[in-house]
Short mmCIF file of C-alpha atoms (C1' of nucleotides) in Angstrom, two decimals:
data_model
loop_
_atom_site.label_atom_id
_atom_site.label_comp_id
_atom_site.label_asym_id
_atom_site.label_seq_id
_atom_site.Cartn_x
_atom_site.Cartn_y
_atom_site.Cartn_z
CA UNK P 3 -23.18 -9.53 -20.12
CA UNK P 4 -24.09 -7.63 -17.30
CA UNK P 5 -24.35 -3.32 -16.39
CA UNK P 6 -25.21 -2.81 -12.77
CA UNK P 7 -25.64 0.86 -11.00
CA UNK P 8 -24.64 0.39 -7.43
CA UNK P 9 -25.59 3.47 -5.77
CA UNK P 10 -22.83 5.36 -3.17
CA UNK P 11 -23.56 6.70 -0.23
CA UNK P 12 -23.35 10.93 -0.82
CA UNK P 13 -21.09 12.60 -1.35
CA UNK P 14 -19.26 10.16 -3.39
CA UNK P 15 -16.77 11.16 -6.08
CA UNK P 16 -15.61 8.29 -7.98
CA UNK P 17 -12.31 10.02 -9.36
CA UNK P 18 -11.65 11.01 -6.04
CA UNK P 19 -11.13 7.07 -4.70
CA UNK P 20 -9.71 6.16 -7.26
CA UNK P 21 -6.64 8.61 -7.22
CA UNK P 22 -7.04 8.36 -3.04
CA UNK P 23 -3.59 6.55 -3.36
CA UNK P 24 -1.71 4.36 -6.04
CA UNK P 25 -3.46 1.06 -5.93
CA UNK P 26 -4.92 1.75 -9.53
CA UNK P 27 -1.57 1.59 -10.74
CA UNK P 28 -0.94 -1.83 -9.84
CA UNK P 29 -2.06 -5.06 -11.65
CA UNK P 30 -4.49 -6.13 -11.82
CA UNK P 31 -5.71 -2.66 -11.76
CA UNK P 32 -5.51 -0.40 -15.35
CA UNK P 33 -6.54 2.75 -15.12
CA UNK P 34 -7.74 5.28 -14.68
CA UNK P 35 -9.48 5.62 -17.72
CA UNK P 36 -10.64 8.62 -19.20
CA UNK P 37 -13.30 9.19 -16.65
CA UNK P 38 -11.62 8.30 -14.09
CA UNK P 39 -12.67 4.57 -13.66
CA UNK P 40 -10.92 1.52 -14.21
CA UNK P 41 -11.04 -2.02 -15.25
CA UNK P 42 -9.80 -5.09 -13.29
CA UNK P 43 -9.59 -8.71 -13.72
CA UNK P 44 -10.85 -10.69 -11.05
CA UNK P 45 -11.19 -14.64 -10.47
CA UNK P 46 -14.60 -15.64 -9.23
CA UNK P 47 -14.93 -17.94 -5.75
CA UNK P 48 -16.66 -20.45 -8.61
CA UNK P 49 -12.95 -20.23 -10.23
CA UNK P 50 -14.24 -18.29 -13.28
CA UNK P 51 -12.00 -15.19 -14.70
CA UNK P 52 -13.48 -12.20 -15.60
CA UNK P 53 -12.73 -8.38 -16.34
CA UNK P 54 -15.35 -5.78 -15.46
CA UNK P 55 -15.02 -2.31 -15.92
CA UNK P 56 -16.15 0.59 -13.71
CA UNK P 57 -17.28 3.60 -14.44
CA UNK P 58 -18.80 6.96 -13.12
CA UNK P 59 -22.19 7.26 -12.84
CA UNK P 60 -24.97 9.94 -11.35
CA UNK P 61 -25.48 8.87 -7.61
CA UNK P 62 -23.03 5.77 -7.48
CA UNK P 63 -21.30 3.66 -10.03
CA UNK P 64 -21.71 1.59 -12.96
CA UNK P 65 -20.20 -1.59 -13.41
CA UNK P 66 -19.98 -4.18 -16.70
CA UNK P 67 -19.32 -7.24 -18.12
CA UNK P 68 -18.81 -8.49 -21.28
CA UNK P 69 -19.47 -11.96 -19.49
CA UNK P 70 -22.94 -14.41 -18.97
CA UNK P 71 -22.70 -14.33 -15.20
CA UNK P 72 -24.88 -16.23 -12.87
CA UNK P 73 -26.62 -14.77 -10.16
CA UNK P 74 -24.56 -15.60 -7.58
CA UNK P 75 -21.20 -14.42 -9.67
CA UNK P 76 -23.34 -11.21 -9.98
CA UNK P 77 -24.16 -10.38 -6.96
CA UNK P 78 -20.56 -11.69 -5.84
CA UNK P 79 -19.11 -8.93 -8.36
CA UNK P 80 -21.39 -6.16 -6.85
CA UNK P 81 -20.32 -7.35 -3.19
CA UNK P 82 -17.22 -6.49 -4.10
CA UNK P 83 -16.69 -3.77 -6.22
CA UNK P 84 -18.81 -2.49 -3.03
CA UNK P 85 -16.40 -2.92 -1.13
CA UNK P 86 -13.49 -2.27 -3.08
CA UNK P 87 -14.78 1.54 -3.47
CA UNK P 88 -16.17 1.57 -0.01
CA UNK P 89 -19.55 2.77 -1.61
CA UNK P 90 -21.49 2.51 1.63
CA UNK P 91 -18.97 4.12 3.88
CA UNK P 92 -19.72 7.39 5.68
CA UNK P 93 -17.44 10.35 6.67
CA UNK P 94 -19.69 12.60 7.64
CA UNK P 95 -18.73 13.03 11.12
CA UNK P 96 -14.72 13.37 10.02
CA UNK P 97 -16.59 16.19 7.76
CA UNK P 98 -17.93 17.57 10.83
CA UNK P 99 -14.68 17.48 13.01
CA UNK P 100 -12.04 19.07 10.29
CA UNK P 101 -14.94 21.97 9.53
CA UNK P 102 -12.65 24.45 10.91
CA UNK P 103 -9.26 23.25 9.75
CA UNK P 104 -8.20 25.37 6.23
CA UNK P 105 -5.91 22.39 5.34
CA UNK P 106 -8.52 20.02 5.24
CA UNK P 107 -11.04 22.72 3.81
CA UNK P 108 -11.72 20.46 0.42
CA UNK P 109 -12.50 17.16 2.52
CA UNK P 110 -16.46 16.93 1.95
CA UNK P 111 -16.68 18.78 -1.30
CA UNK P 112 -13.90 16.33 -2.98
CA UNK P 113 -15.59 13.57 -0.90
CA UNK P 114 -12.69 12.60 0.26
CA UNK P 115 -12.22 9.26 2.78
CA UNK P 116 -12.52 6.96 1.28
CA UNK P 117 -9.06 4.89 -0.05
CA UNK P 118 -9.38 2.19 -3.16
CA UNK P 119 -8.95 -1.14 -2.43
CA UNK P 120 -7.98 -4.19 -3.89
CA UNK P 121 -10.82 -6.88 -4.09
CA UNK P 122 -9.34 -9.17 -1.24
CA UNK P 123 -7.86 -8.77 1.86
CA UNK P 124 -5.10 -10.83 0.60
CA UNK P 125 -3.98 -8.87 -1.93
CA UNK P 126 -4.05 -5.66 -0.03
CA UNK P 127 -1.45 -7.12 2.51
CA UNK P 128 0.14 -9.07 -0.15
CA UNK P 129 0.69 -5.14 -1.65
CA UNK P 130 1.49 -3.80 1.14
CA UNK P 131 4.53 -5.60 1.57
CA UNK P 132 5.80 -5.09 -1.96
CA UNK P 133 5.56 -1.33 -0.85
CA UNK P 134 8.33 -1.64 1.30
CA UNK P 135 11.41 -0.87 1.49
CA UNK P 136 11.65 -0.21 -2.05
CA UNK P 137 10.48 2.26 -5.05
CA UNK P 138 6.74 2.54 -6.32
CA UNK P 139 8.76 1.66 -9.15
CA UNK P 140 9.62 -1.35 -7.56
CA UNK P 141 5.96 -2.17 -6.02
CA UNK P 142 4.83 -1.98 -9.49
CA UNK P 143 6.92 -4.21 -10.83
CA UNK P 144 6.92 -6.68 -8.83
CA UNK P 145 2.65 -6.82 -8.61
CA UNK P 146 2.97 -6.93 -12.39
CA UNK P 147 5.24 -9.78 -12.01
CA UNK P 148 3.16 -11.96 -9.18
CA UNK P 149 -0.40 -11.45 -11.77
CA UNK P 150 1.99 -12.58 -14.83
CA UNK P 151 3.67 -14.88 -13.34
CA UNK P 152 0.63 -16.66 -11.36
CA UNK P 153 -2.07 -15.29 -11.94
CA UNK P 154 -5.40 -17.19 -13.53
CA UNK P 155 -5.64 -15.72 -17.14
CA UNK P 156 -8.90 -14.16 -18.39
CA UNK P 157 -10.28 -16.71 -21.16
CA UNK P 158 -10.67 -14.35 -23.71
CA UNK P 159 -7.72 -12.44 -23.97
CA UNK P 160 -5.23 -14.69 -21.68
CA UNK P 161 -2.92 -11.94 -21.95
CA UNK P 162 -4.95 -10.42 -19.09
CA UNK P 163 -4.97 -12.12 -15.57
CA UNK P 164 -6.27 -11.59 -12.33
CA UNK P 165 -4.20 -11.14 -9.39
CA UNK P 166 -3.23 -14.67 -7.63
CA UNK P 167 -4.98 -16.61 -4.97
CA UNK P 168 -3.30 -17.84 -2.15
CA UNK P 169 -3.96 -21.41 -3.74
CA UNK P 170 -2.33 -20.42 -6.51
CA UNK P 171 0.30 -18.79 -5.10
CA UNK P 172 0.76 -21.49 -2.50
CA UNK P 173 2.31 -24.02 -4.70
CA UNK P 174 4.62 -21.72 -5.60
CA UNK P 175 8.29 -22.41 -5.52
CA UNK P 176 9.76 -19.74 -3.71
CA UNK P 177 13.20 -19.35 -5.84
CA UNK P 178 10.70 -18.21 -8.48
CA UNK P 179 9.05 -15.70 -6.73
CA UNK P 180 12.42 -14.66 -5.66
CA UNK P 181 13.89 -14.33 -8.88
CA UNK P 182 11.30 -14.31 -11.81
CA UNK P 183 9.08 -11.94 -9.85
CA UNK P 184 12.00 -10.68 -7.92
CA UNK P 185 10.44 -10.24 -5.18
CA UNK P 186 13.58 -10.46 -3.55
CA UNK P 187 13.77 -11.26 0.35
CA UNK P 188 10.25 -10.59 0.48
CA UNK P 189 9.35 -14.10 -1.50
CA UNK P 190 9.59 -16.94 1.58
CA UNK P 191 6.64 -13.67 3.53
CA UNK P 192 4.14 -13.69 0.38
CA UNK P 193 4.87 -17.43 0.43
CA UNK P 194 3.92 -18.13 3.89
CA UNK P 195 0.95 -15.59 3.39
CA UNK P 196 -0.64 -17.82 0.55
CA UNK P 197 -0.11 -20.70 2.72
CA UNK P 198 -1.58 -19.78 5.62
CA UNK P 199 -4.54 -18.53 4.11
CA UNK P 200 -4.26 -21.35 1.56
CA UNK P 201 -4.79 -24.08 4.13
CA UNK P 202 -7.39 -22.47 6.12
CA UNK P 203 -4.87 -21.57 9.18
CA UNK P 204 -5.45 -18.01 8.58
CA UNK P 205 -9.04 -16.32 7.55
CA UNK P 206 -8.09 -13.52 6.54
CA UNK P 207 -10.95 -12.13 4.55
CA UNK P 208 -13.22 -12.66 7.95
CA UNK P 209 -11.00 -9.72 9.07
CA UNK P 210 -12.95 -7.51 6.51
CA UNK P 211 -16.18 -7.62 8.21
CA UNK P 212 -14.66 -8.58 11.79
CA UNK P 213 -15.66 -5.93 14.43
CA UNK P 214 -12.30 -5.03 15.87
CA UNK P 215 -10.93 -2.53 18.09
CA UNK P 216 -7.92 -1.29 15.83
CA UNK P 217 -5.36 -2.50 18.74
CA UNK P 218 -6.64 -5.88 18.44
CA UNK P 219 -6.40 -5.32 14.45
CA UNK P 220 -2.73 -3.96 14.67
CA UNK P 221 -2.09 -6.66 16.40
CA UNK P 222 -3.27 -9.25 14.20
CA UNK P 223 -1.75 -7.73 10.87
CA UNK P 224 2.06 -7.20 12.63
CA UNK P 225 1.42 -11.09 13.37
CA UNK P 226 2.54 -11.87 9.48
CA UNK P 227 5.74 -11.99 8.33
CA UNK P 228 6.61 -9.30 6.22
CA UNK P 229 4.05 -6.59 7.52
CA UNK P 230 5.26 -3.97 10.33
CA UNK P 231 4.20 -0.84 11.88
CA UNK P 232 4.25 1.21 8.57
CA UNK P 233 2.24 -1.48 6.25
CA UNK P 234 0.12 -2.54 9.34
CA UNK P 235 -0.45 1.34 9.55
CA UNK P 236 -1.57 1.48 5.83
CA UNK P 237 -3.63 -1.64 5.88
CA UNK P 238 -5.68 -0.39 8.99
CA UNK P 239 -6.87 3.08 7.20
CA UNK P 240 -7.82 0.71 4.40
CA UNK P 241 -9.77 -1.05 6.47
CA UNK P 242 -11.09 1.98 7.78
CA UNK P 243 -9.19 2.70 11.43
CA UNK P 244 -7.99 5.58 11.09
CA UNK P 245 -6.99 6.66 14.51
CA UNK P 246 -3.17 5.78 13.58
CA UNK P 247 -0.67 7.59 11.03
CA UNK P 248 1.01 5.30 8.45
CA UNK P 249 4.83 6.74 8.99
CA UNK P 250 7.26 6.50 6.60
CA UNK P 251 9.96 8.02 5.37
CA UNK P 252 7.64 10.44 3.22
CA UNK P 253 5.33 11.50 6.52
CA UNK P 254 8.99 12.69 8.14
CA UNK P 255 9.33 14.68 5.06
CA UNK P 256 6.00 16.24 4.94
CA UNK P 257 6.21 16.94 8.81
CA UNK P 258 9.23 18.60 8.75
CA UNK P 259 8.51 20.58 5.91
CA UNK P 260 5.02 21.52 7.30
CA UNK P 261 5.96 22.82 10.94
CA UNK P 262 9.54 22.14 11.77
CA UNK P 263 11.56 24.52 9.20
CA UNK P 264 12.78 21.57 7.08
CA UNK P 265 14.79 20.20 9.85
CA UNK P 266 14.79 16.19 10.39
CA UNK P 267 12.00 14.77 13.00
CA UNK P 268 11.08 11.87 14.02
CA UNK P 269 8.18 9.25 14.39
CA UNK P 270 7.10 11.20 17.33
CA UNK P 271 7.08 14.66 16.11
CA UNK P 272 4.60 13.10 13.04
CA UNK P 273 3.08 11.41 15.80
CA UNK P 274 2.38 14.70 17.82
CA UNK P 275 1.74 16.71 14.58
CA UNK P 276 -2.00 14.79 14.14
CA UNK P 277 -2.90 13.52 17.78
CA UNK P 278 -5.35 16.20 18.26
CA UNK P 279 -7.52 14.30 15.21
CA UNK P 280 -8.02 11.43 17.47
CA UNK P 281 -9.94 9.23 15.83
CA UNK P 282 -9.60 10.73 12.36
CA UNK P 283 -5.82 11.23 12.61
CA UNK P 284 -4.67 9.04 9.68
CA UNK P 285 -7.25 10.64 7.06
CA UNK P 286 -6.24 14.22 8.42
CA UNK P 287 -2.45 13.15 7.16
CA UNK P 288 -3.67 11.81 4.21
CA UNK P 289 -5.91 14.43 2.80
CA UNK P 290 -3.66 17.17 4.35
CA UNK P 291 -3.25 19.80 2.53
CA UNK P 292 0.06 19.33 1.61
CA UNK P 293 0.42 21.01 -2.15
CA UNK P 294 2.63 23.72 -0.82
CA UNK P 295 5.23 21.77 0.14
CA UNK P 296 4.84 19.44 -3.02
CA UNK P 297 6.32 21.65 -5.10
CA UNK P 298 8.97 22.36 -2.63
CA UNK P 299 9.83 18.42 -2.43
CA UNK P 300 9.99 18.03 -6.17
CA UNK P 301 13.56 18.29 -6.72
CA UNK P 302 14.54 15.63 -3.16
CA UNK P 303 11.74 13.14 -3.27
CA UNK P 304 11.27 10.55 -6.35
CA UNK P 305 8.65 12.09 -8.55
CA UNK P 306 7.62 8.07 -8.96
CA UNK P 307 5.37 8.80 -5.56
CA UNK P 308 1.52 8.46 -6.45
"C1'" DG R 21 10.73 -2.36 24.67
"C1'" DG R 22 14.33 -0.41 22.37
"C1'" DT R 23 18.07 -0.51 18.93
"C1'" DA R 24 22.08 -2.14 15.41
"C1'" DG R 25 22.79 -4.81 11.16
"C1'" DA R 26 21.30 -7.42 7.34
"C1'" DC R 27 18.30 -7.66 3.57
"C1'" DC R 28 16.61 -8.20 -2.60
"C1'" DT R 29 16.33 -4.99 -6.25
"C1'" DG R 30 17.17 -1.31 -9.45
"C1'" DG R 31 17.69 3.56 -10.25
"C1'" DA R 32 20.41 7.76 -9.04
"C1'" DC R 33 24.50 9.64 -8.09
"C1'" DG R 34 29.65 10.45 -7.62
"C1'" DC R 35 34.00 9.35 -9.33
"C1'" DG O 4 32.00 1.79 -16.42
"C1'" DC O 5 31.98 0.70 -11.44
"C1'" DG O 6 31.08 1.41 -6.31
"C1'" DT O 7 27.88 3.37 -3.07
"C1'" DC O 8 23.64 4.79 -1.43
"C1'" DC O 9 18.93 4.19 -0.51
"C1'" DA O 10 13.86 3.89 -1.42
"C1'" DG O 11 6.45 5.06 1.16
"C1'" DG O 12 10.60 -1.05 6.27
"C1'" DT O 13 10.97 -5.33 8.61
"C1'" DC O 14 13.20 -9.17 10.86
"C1'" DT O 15 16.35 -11.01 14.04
"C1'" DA O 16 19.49 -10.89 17.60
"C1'" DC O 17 20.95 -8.71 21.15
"C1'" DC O 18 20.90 -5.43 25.13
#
DNA sequence: GGTAGACCTGGACGC
DNA sequence: GCGTCCAGGTCTACC
């Protein structure tokens, strides 16, 4: 049993990471709940399973148990949920450089910035690449299929798992991920993920407090198999570099919508479109403003798109 | 360093 | 019913 209240670093809007982007809508994630939290099922470092739930709370977040955890599963729980929600993250000087910019007018008072994550490294990337080149649709599926297929089951309600470590996923036989998860061509990359970081070849989760310059990041995320400019991209503004755009077939859509009369464009024109937000240019494009156009792409664009 | 062609899967569409 | 296209791309093999 345990209810902690982490405090967040103001302004914090719990709703507002949550729905930042669709990683709540992936297993091990349910939610969001009613209040805009969520529960997940996570396996401990000490091999243990358990679910916690999080919820809103005044000044931060609240998060519980039903299980007898030790001190160190305690405070390894708080670490992360910390992390996952970004809690001590601050945006106050993106606040202060989009002041005068109407389509980014609601950034501070939704407390916008920060973007939910998954509680490793691992199974951000490991996300990532289910995102492409397919439907969220897809992405859902098949992260539904890797936790019921391999993940560690919570012991009381086994029906409930967490997502897979690499170890886990590491023994693997590849022909099932490709066809039981159907994970398709992208099985032999999450294979040689999990065994990489599996064997101790590849650290990955050092690369979540590593001090980086975001080139040297890039560079070190389009290393594995399976992860290009777009998912390296995505997995840098999760990791809080924001000075690139994550284009995809969506931003080209957006951009040409926004300033180019609906006409096709290219990576450079979304490139262009946000270079003046320097440092900031990825959350500019993804807290843009963009409900206008929304409505407009309604009938071309899968309504599937978190 | 830039660009075709192939690539799993499943849903949408045209016929 | 069936073929084709393509989705929040990436890899490989060639220029």
């Amino acid at each position: 049993m345990m209810n902690s209240f982490l405090p967040a670093r103001q302004p914090f809007s719990l709703a507002t990471v949550v729905n930042s982007h669709g990683w709540v809508q992936l297993a091990p994630f349910t939610g969001p709940d009613a209040e805009n939290g969520f529960d997940y099922v996570l396996e401990l470092t000490s091999g243990r399973v358990i679910a916690f739930q999080v919820g809103a709370a005044e000044g931060g977040v609240r998060v519980s148990t039903e299980t007898a955890l030790t001190a160190a599963e305690r405070a390894e729980v708080e670490q992360t949920v910390t992390w996952m929600l970004g809690l001590d993250m601050d945006f106050s000087d993106f606040y202060t450089a989009v002041r005068h910019e109407p389509k980014l007018a609601q950034v501070e008072e939704q407390a916008q910035g920060r973007l939910l994550r998954a509680a490793t490294l691992f199974e951000n990337v490991v996300k990532s690449i289910l995102t492409t080149n397919t439907t969220w649709g897809g992405t859902k599926r098949m992260a539904s299929g890797l936790v019921n297929t391999f993940g560690a089951p919570l012991p009381d309600d086994p029906q409930r798992r967490a997502f897979p470590t690499p170890a886990r996923l590491a023994n693997a036989d590849v022909e099932i991920l490709r066809k039981t998860v159907r994970l398709g061509y992208r099985a032999p990359y999450v294979l040689e993920l999990a065994q990489r970081v599996a064997s101790g070849e590849l650290d990955l989760e050092e690369w979540k407090t590593a001090v980086l310059p975001t080139d040297e990041l890039r560079k070190r995320l389009l290393s594995l198999k399976g992860v290009g400019p777009y998912a390296a991209a995505s997995l840098l503004m999760l990791m809080g570099h924001y000075d690139a755009v994550p284009v995809d077939s969506w931003a080209f859509k957006l951009v040409s919508y926004e300033w180019h009369d609906q006409q096709p464009v290219g990576r450079a024109e979304v490139e262009k479109a946000f270079a003046d937000w320097g440092q900031w240019k990825g959350l500019a494009y993804w807290f843009w403003d963009w409900s206008y156009h929304h409505s407009l792409l309604d009938g071309s664009v899968s309504s599937e798109k978190p």
